[in-house]
Short mmCIF file of C-alpha atoms in Angstrom, two decimals:
data_model
loop_
_atom_site.label_atom_id
_atom_site.label_comp_id
_atom_site.label_asym_id
_atom_site.label_seq_id
_atom_site.Cartn_x
_atom_site.Cartn_y
_atom_site.Cartn_z
CA UNK A 49 7.93 3.91 23.34
CA UNK A 50 5.02 2.10 21.68
CA UNK A 51 4.77 -1.08 23.74
CA UNK A 52 2.58 -3.11 21.42
CA UNK A 53 3.45 -5.77 18.86
CA UNK A 54 3.94 -4.48 15.28
CA UNK A 55 1.58 -5.72 12.59
CA UNK A 56 1.30 -5.45 8.82
CA UNK A 57 -1.51 -3.61 7.01
CA UNK A 58 -3.22 -6.91 6.09
CA UNK A 59 -3.29 -8.00 9.73
CA UNK A 60 -4.51 -4.56 10.76
CA UNK A 61 -7.55 -4.66 8.45
CA UNK A 62 -9.77 -7.04 10.49
CA UNK A 63 -8.94 -5.06 13.64
CA UNK A 64 -10.16 -1.90 11.93
CA UNK A 65 -13.43 -3.61 11.01
CA UNK A 66 -14.01 -4.46 14.67
CA UNK A 67 -13.19 -0.98 15.95
CA UNK A 68 -15.31 0.66 13.26
CA UNK A 69 -18.32 -1.38 14.36
CA UNK A 70 -17.72 -0.33 17.97
CA UNK A 71 -16.89 3.30 17.02
CA UNK A 72 -13.82 2.91 19.21
CA UNK A 73 -11.07 5.36 18.19
CA UNK A 74 -7.85 3.89 16.78
CA UNK A 75 -4.37 5.32 16.42
CA UNK A 76 -1.80 4.16 13.87
CA UNK A 77 1.86 4.60 14.80
CA UNK A 78 4.59 4.19 12.23
CA UNK A 79 7.54 5.70 10.43
CA UNK A 80 6.92 8.31 7.71
CA UNK A 81 5.87 6.95 4.34
CA UNK A 82 4.90 3.40 5.34
CA UNK A 83 1.31 3.77 4.16
CA UNK A 84 -0.78 4.69 7.21
CA UNK A 85 -2.91 7.10 5.19
CA UNK A 86 -3.28 4.59 2.35
CA UNK A 87 -4.58 1.98 4.78
CA UNK A 88 -7.39 4.27 5.92
CA UNK A 89 -8.20 5.40 2.37
CA UNK A 90 -8.47 1.78 1.21
CA UNK A 91 -10.57 0.83 4.25
CA UNK A 92 -12.99 3.71 3.65
CA UNK A 93 -13.28 2.83 -0.05
CA UNK A 94 -13.92 -0.85 0.71
CA UNK A 95 -16.82 0.10 3.01
CA UNK A 96 -18.22 2.85 0.81
CA UNK A 97 -17.58 5.42 3.54
CA UNK A 98 -16.93 9.11 3.15
CA UNK A 99 -13.43 10.06 4.28
CA UNK A 100 -12.41 13.44 5.69
CA UNK A 101 -8.67 13.87 6.20
CA UNK A 102 -7.43 16.60 8.52
CA UNK A 103 -3.69 17.26 8.37
CA UNK A 104 -3.33 18.56 11.91
CA UNK A 105 0.20 19.82 11.36
CA UNK A 106 -1.24 22.37 8.92
CA UNK A 107 -4.04 23.95 10.98
CA UNK A 108 -4.38 25.97 14.18
CA UNK A 109 -6.32 25.09 17.32
CA UNK A 110 -8.90 27.77 16.49
CA UNK A 111 -9.43 26.17 13.06
CA UNK A 112 -10.69 22.98 14.74
CA UNK A 113 -12.77 24.58 17.50
CA UNK A 114 -14.28 27.25 15.21
CA UNK A 115 -14.85 30.97 15.65
CA UNK A 116 -16.73 32.75 18.45
CA UNK A 117 -19.74 34.82 17.48
CA UNK A 118 -22.16 36.91 19.56
CA UNK A 119 -25.77 35.70 19.81
CA UNK A 120 -27.58 39.04 20.12
CA UNK A 121 -30.76 37.48 21.49
CA UNK A 122 -29.17 35.54 24.35
CA UNK A 123 -26.27 37.97 24.68
CA UNK A 124 -23.93 34.99 24.83
CA UNK A 125 -21.02 33.84 22.74
CA UNK A 126 -21.58 30.85 20.46
CA UNK A 127 -19.01 28.89 18.51
CA UNK A 128 -19.34 28.48 14.76
CA UNK A 129 -17.77 25.11 13.91
CA UNK A 130 -15.54 24.75 10.81
CA UNK A 131 -17.07 23.60 7.55
CA UNK A 132 -14.70 20.62 7.20
CA UNK A 133 -16.23 18.73 10.14
CA UNK A 134 -19.02 16.32 9.10
CA UNK A 135 -22.67 17.17 9.72
CA UNK A 136 -24.47 14.00 8.61
CA UNK A 137 -24.12 10.60 6.96
CA UNK A 138 -21.48 7.98 7.78
CA UNK A 139 -17.75 8.09 7.37
CA UNK A 140 -14.28 8.30 8.84
CA UNK A 141 -12.70 11.41 10.29
CA UNK A 142 -8.97 10.81 9.90
CA UNK A 143 -6.75 13.00 12.07
CA UNK A 144 -3.42 12.61 10.28
CA UNK A 145 -0.10 13.83 11.67
CA UNK A 146 -1.70 14.14 15.11
CA UNK A 147 1.64 13.70 16.84
CA UNK A 148 3.05 16.67 14.87
CA UNK A 149 0.26 19.03 15.94
CA UNK A 150 1.23 21.73 18.41
CA UNK A 151 0.05 21.02 21.99
CA UNK A 152 -2.94 23.44 22.01
CA UNK A 153 -4.30 21.82 18.85
CA UNK A 154 -3.79 18.37 20.35
CA UNK A 155 -5.98 19.40 23.30
CA UNK A 156 -8.81 20.29 20.89
CA UNK A 157 -8.27 17.04 19.01
CA UNK A 158 -8.36 15.10 22.28
CA UNK A 159 -11.88 16.38 22.98
CA UNK A 160 -13.00 15.37 19.50
CA UNK A 161 -11.53 11.87 19.96
CA UNK A 162 -12.55 11.27 23.56
CA UNK A 163 -15.93 13.01 23.75
CA UNK A 164 -16.81 13.06 20.03
CA UNK A 165 -17.33 16.80 20.31
CA UNK A 166 -15.42 20.07 20.30
CA UNK A 167 -17.08 23.20 21.62
CA UNK A 168 -20.75 23.11 20.61
CA UNK A 169 -20.07 20.73 17.74
CA UNK A 170 -20.96 17.03 18.06
CA UNK A 171 -19.68 14.33 15.74
CA UNK A 172 -22.58 12.42 14.09
CA UNK A 173 -23.17 8.93 15.47
CA UNK A 174 -22.15 7.09 12.30
CA UNK A 175 -18.74 8.75 12.03
CA UNK A 176 -15.59 7.06 13.32
CA UNK A 177 -12.40 8.83 14.41
CA UNK A 178 -8.95 7.48 13.54
CA UNK A 179 -5.64 9.15 14.28
CA UNK A 180 -2.15 8.58 12.93
CA UNK A 181 1.31 9.93 13.45
CA UNK A 182 5.02 9.36 13.89
CA UNK A 183 6.97 8.86 17.08
CA UNK A 184 9.95 11.07 18.03
CA UNK A 185 12.32 8.12 17.41
CA UNK A 186 11.10 7.92 13.78
CA UNK A 187 13.14 11.01 12.98
CA UNK A 188 10.02 13.08 12.29
CA UNK A 189 8.62 16.15 14.04
CA UNK A 190 6.51 14.75 16.88
CA UNK A 191 5.27 15.63 20.34
CA UNK A 192 4.88 12.99 23.03
CA UNK A 193 1.31 11.76 23.46
CA UNK A 194 -0.14 12.26 26.92
CA UNK A 195 -1.32 9.26 28.90
CA UNK A 196 -4.86 10.68 29.18
CA UNK A 197 -5.29 10.44 25.42
CA UNK A 198 -3.30 7.23 25.00
CA UNK A 199 -5.55 5.44 27.49
CA UNK A 200 -8.63 6.10 25.35
CA UNK A 201 -7.18 4.88 22.05
CA UNK A 202 -6.48 1.46 20.57
CA UNK A 203 -2.87 1.62 19.40
CA UNK A 204 -1.31 -0.15 16.43
CA UNK A 205 2.33 -0.06 15.38
CA UNK A 206 2.20 -0.51 11.62
CA UNK A 207 5.17 -2.17 9.92
CA UNK A 208 5.27 -2.86 6.16
CA UNK A 209 6.09 -6.33 4.83
CA UNK A 210 7.55 -6.79 1.36
CA UNK A 211 5.40 -9.63 -0.01
CA UNK A 212 2.25 -8.00 1.29
CA UNK A 213 3.21 -4.66 -0.24
CA UNK A 214 4.00 -6.29 -3.58
CA UNK A 215 0.52 -7.80 -3.59
CA UNK A 216 -0.95 -4.39 -2.78
CA UNK A 217 1.12 -2.84 -5.56
CA UNK A 218 -0.12 -5.43 -8.02
CA UNK A 219 -3.68 -4.20 -7.36
CA UNK A 220 -2.76 -0.51 -7.43
CA UNK A 221 -0.91 -0.20 -10.73
CA UNK A 222 2.67 -0.16 -9.43
CA UNK A 223 5.18 -0.65 -12.27
CA UNK A 224 6.52 -4.20 -12.81
CA UNK A 225 10.09 -2.93 -12.37
CA UNK A 226 9.31 -1.71 -8.85
CA UNK A 227 7.37 -4.86 -7.91
CA UNK A 228 10.22 -7.02 -9.18
CA UNK A 229 12.83 -5.01 -7.27
CA UNK A 230 10.98 -5.29 -3.94
CA UNK A 231 10.38 -9.00 -4.58
CA UNK A 232 14.09 -9.56 -5.21
CA UNK A 233 15.40 -7.03 -2.63
CA UNK A 234 12.75 -6.91 0.13
CA UNK A 235 15.03 -5.12 2.60
CA UNK A 236 14.80 -1.98 0.46
CA UNK A 237 11.05 -1.53 0.96
CA UNK A 238 11.64 0.62 4.06
CA UNK A 239 14.82 1.65 5.85
CA UNK A 240 13.87 4.33 8.37
CA UNK A 241 16.15 3.07 11.15
CA UNK A 242 19.16 2.66 8.85
CA UNK A 243 18.49 6.08 7.35
CA UNK A 244 18.58 7.69 10.79
CA UNK A 245 21.65 5.73 11.87
CA UNK A 246 23.55 7.01 8.82
CA UNK A 247 22.17 10.54 9.24
CA UNK A 248 20.67 10.49 5.74
CA UNK A 249 17.88 12.83 4.71
CA UNK A 250 16.12 10.56 2.22
CA UNK A 251 15.56 6.83 2.01
CA UNK A 252 13.16 4.23 0.61
CA UNK A 253 9.62 3.87 1.96
CA UNK A 254 6.46 2.31 0.51
CA UNK A 255 5.24 5.81 -0.33
CA UNK A 256 8.49 6.70 -2.12
CA UNK A 257 8.35 3.51 -4.23
CA UNK A 258 4.89 4.59 -5.41
CA UNK A 259 6.49 7.81 -6.62
CA UNK A 260 9.33 5.88 -8.29
CA UNK A 261 6.70 3.86 -10.15
CA UNK A 262 5.11 7.02 -11.55
CA UNK A 263 8.49 8.46 -12.49
CA UNK A 264 9.76 5.47 -14.46
CA UNK A 265 6.47 5.18 -16.33
CA UNK A 266 6.67 8.86 -17.31
CA UNK A 267 10.44 9.16 -17.96
CA UNK A 268 12.19 6.74 -20.34
CA UNK A 269 15.62 8.41 -20.56
CA UNK A 270 18.01 6.39 -18.38
CA UNK A 271 20.14 9.32 -17.16
CA UNK A 272 17.09 11.31 -16.12
CA UNK A 273 15.60 8.27 -14.42
CA UNK A 274 18.72 7.79 -12.32
CA UNK A 275 18.69 11.36 -11.01
CA UNK A 276 14.95 11.25 -10.33
CA UNK A 277 14.94 7.91 -8.51
CA UNK A 278 18.01 8.81 -6.45
CA UNK A 279 16.20 11.99 -5.42
CA UNK A 280 13.26 9.92 -4.18
CA UNK A 281 14.84 6.92 -2.42
CA UNK A 282 18.50 7.89 -2.04
CA UNK A 283 21.62 7.00 -4.00
CA UNK A 284 22.24 3.53 -2.52
CA UNK A 285 18.69 2.28 -3.06
CA UNK A 286 18.61 3.79 -6.55
CA UNK A 287 21.85 1.99 -7.51
CA UNK A 288 20.41 -1.34 -6.38
CA UNK A 289 17.16 -0.62 -8.18
CA UNK A 290 18.82 0.07 -11.52
CA UNK A 291 20.98 -3.03 -11.16
CA UNK A 292 17.79 -5.09 -11.07
CA UNK A 293 16.26 -3.05 -13.90
CA UNK A 294 19.38 -3.75 -15.97
CA UNK A 295 18.82 -7.48 -15.50
CA UNK A 296 15.27 -7.01 -16.80
CA UNK A 297 16.22 -4.98 -19.87
CA UNK A 298 16.31 -7.98 -22.22
CA UNK A 299 12.78 -9.09 -21.26
CA UNK A 300 10.82 -9.19 -24.55
CA UNK A 301 7.38 -7.57 -24.81
CA UNK A 302 4.75 -9.71 -23.06
CA UNK A 303 2.59 -9.94 -26.17
CA UNK A 304 5.53 -11.47 -28.07
CA UNK A 305 6.07 -14.10 -25.36
CA UNK A 306 2.38 -15.02 -25.26
CA UNK A 307 2.26 -15.42 -29.04
CA UNK A 308 5.35 -17.67 -29.21
CA UNK A 309 5.51 -21.46 -29.04
CA UNK A 310 8.11 -24.21 -29.04
CA UNK A 311 11.75 -23.23 -29.38
CA UNK A 312 10.82 -19.62 -30.05
CA UNK A 313 9.09 -19.45 -26.67
CA UNK A 314 12.04 -21.13 -24.93
CA UNK A 315 14.40 -18.53 -26.36
CA UNK A 316 12.22 -15.66 -25.14
CA UNK A 317 11.73 -16.81 -21.54
CA UNK A 318 14.01 -15.02 -19.02
CA UNK A 319 17.04 -16.75 -17.59
CA UNK A 320 17.73 -14.68 -14.47
CA UNK A 321 15.82 -14.04 -11.25
CA UNK A 322 14.90 -10.42 -11.97
CA UNK A 323 13.70 -11.32 -15.46
CA UNK A 324 11.52 -14.15 -14.15
CA UNK A 325 9.82 -11.96 -11.57
CA UNK A 326 9.55 -9.17 -14.12
CA UNK A 327 7.75 -11.56 -16.48
CA UNK A 328 5.41 -12.61 -13.65
CA UNK A 329 4.22 -9.10 -12.88
CA UNK A 330 4.19 -8.04 -16.52
CA UNK A 331 1.93 -10.97 -17.42
CA UNK A 332 -0.41 -10.23 -14.52
CA UNK A 333 -0.71 -6.63 -15.67
CA UNK A 334 -1.09 -7.47 -19.37
CA UNK A 335 -3.71 -10.24 -19.35
CA UNK A 336 -7.13 -8.84 -20.17
CA UNK A 337 -9.23 -11.71 -21.54
CA UNK A 338 -9.53 -15.50 -21.68
CA UNK A 339 -7.32 -15.82 -24.77
CA UNK A 340 -4.50 -13.89 -23.09
CA UNK A 341 -4.89 -16.01 -19.95
CA UNK A 342 -4.65 -19.29 -21.87
CA UNK A 343 -1.54 -18.14 -23.71
CA UNK A 344 -0.03 -16.92 -20.44
CA UNK A 345 -0.72 -20.27 -18.77
CA UNK A 346 0.93 -22.11 -21.65
CA UNK A 347 4.04 -19.92 -21.30
CA UNK A 348 4.13 -20.37 -17.54
CA UNK A 349 3.87 -24.15 -17.85
CA UNK A 350 6.91 -24.09 -20.12
CA UNK A 351 8.74 -21.77 -17.74
CA UNK A 352 8.58 -24.50 -15.10
CA UNK A 353 9.83 -27.19 -17.47
CA UNK A 354 13.03 -25.64 -18.82
CA UNK A 355 16.23 -24.53 -17.15
CA UNK A 356 18.79 -26.55 -15.21
CA UNK A 357 19.79 -23.55 -13.06
CA UNK A 358 19.22 -22.99 -9.36
CA UNK A 359 16.53 -20.37 -9.85
CA UNK A 360 13.26 -20.89 -7.92
CA UNK A 361 11.26 -21.52 -11.09
CA UNK A 362 8.55 -23.59 -9.37
CA UNK A 363 7.98 -20.88 -6.75
CA UNK A 364 7.86 -18.14 -9.39
CA UNK A 365 5.53 -20.23 -11.55
CA UNK A 366 3.18 -20.75 -8.59
CA UNK A 367 3.15 -17.01 -7.87
CA UNK A 368 2.48 -16.18 -11.51
CA UNK A 369 -0.38 -18.70 -11.66
CA UNK A 370 -1.89 -17.26 -8.48
CA UNK A 371 -1.83 -13.75 -9.91
CA UNK A 372 -3.24 -15.03 -13.19
CA UNK A 373 -6.18 -16.75 -11.48
CA UNK A 374 -6.82 -13.62 -9.40
CA UNK A 375 -6.91 -11.50 -12.56
CA UNK A 376 -9.24 -14.02 -14.24
CA UNK A 377 -11.58 -13.82 -11.24
CA UNK A 378 -11.70 -10.03 -11.41
CA UNK A 379 -12.33 -10.06 -15.17
CA UNK A 380 -15.04 -12.73 -14.94
CA UNK A 381 -13.48 -15.63 -16.88
CA UNK A 382 -12.10 -17.75 -14.04
CA UNK A 383 -14.57 -20.60 -14.66
CA UNK A 384 -13.73 -20.76 -18.38
CA UNK A 385 -10.01 -20.73 -17.57
CA UNK A 386 -10.50 -23.58 -15.10
CA UNK A 387 -12.20 -25.60 -17.83
CA UNK A 388 -9.52 -24.98 -20.43
CA UNK A 389 -7.04 -27.48 -21.87
CA UNK A 390 -4.18 -25.29 -20.64
CA UNK A 391 -5.39 -25.58 -17.05
CA UNK A 392 -5.68 -29.35 -17.41
CA UNK A 393 -2.08 -29.47 -18.59
CA UNK A 394 -0.97 -27.35 -15.64
CA UNK A 395 -2.74 -29.62 -13.16
CA UNK A 396 -1.20 -32.70 -14.76
CA UNK A 397 2.31 -31.21 -14.57
CA UNK A 398 1.75 -30.26 -10.93
CA UNK A 399 0.53 -33.79 -10.14
CA UNK A 400 3.59 -35.34 -11.76
CA UNK A 401 5.89 -33.09 -9.71
CA UNK A 402 4.15 -34.08 -6.47
CA UNK A 403 4.44 -37.77 -7.35
CA UNK A 404 8.16 -37.40 -8.11
CA UNK A 405 8.69 -35.84 -4.69
#
């Protein structure tokens, strides 16, 4: 049992910065597919570090230690280390699926983690070792970790969180349909425990939703989509997903919404929860310049003014504005957007709402 408090990838990030500075080895525990590898890839990219990933479930103990060779001068055996271990520079050596490695390989990995060496090989000073794996109760192939190794690692139990993953997906090109679904049905982001309880082979995970995103962008035929998505996340999750997609089907093209005004705009704006969130993520993905951003802001202002339903329009409008400002900052026109007439109108509407409250 992993007796430490679970944390999300965003909360894990500052901890990784600290451990990287100290070169103190870390270990990420978590169910299959929750994004442990993605966390390390993103961390390495953010620091400009080289990343070497060793899938320990796919190599032998001798592959890590190297091969013995006779030194004819000294008449002694020397070990030739494998080419995949780093020789210089700075980076991260990521030992993935460590818990699935057979015991003899784990012993070799232990020496690399604990002593920063294996055989005659020494890990360069500016390289940091991180491990990751699943626990036996995650339903994956895993061996128990010995206390000798556990005592030398800093352990993290990684647990995905829907809103955080949606924000990550927004920055990694995940399809609006998938982002909208997880926003509306957050319990379907990951269901490892339920999957095991029902003895099901497949189920939704953050990694599988990435694959769903690629599938629905490549395949437009509804029948084919249904088979493909069900094969990735399971029948129940796929049924719920396509129910939300069905509610989004009448969402007009974003460019048409941004070009409309007055009654035409009112008629185009969505009138259900899935459609509103779908519009939010579609706008954030579509906007590319200041003109688009101004038109988007005008549409979002109107979105908050119309409708006598019980939908959380103000909350969705605030989310859409946040994503719009973030996109403007990345594209370099945030200052111009903040000086625009549309932004002044938005601030005035927000002030009036606060005063009414």
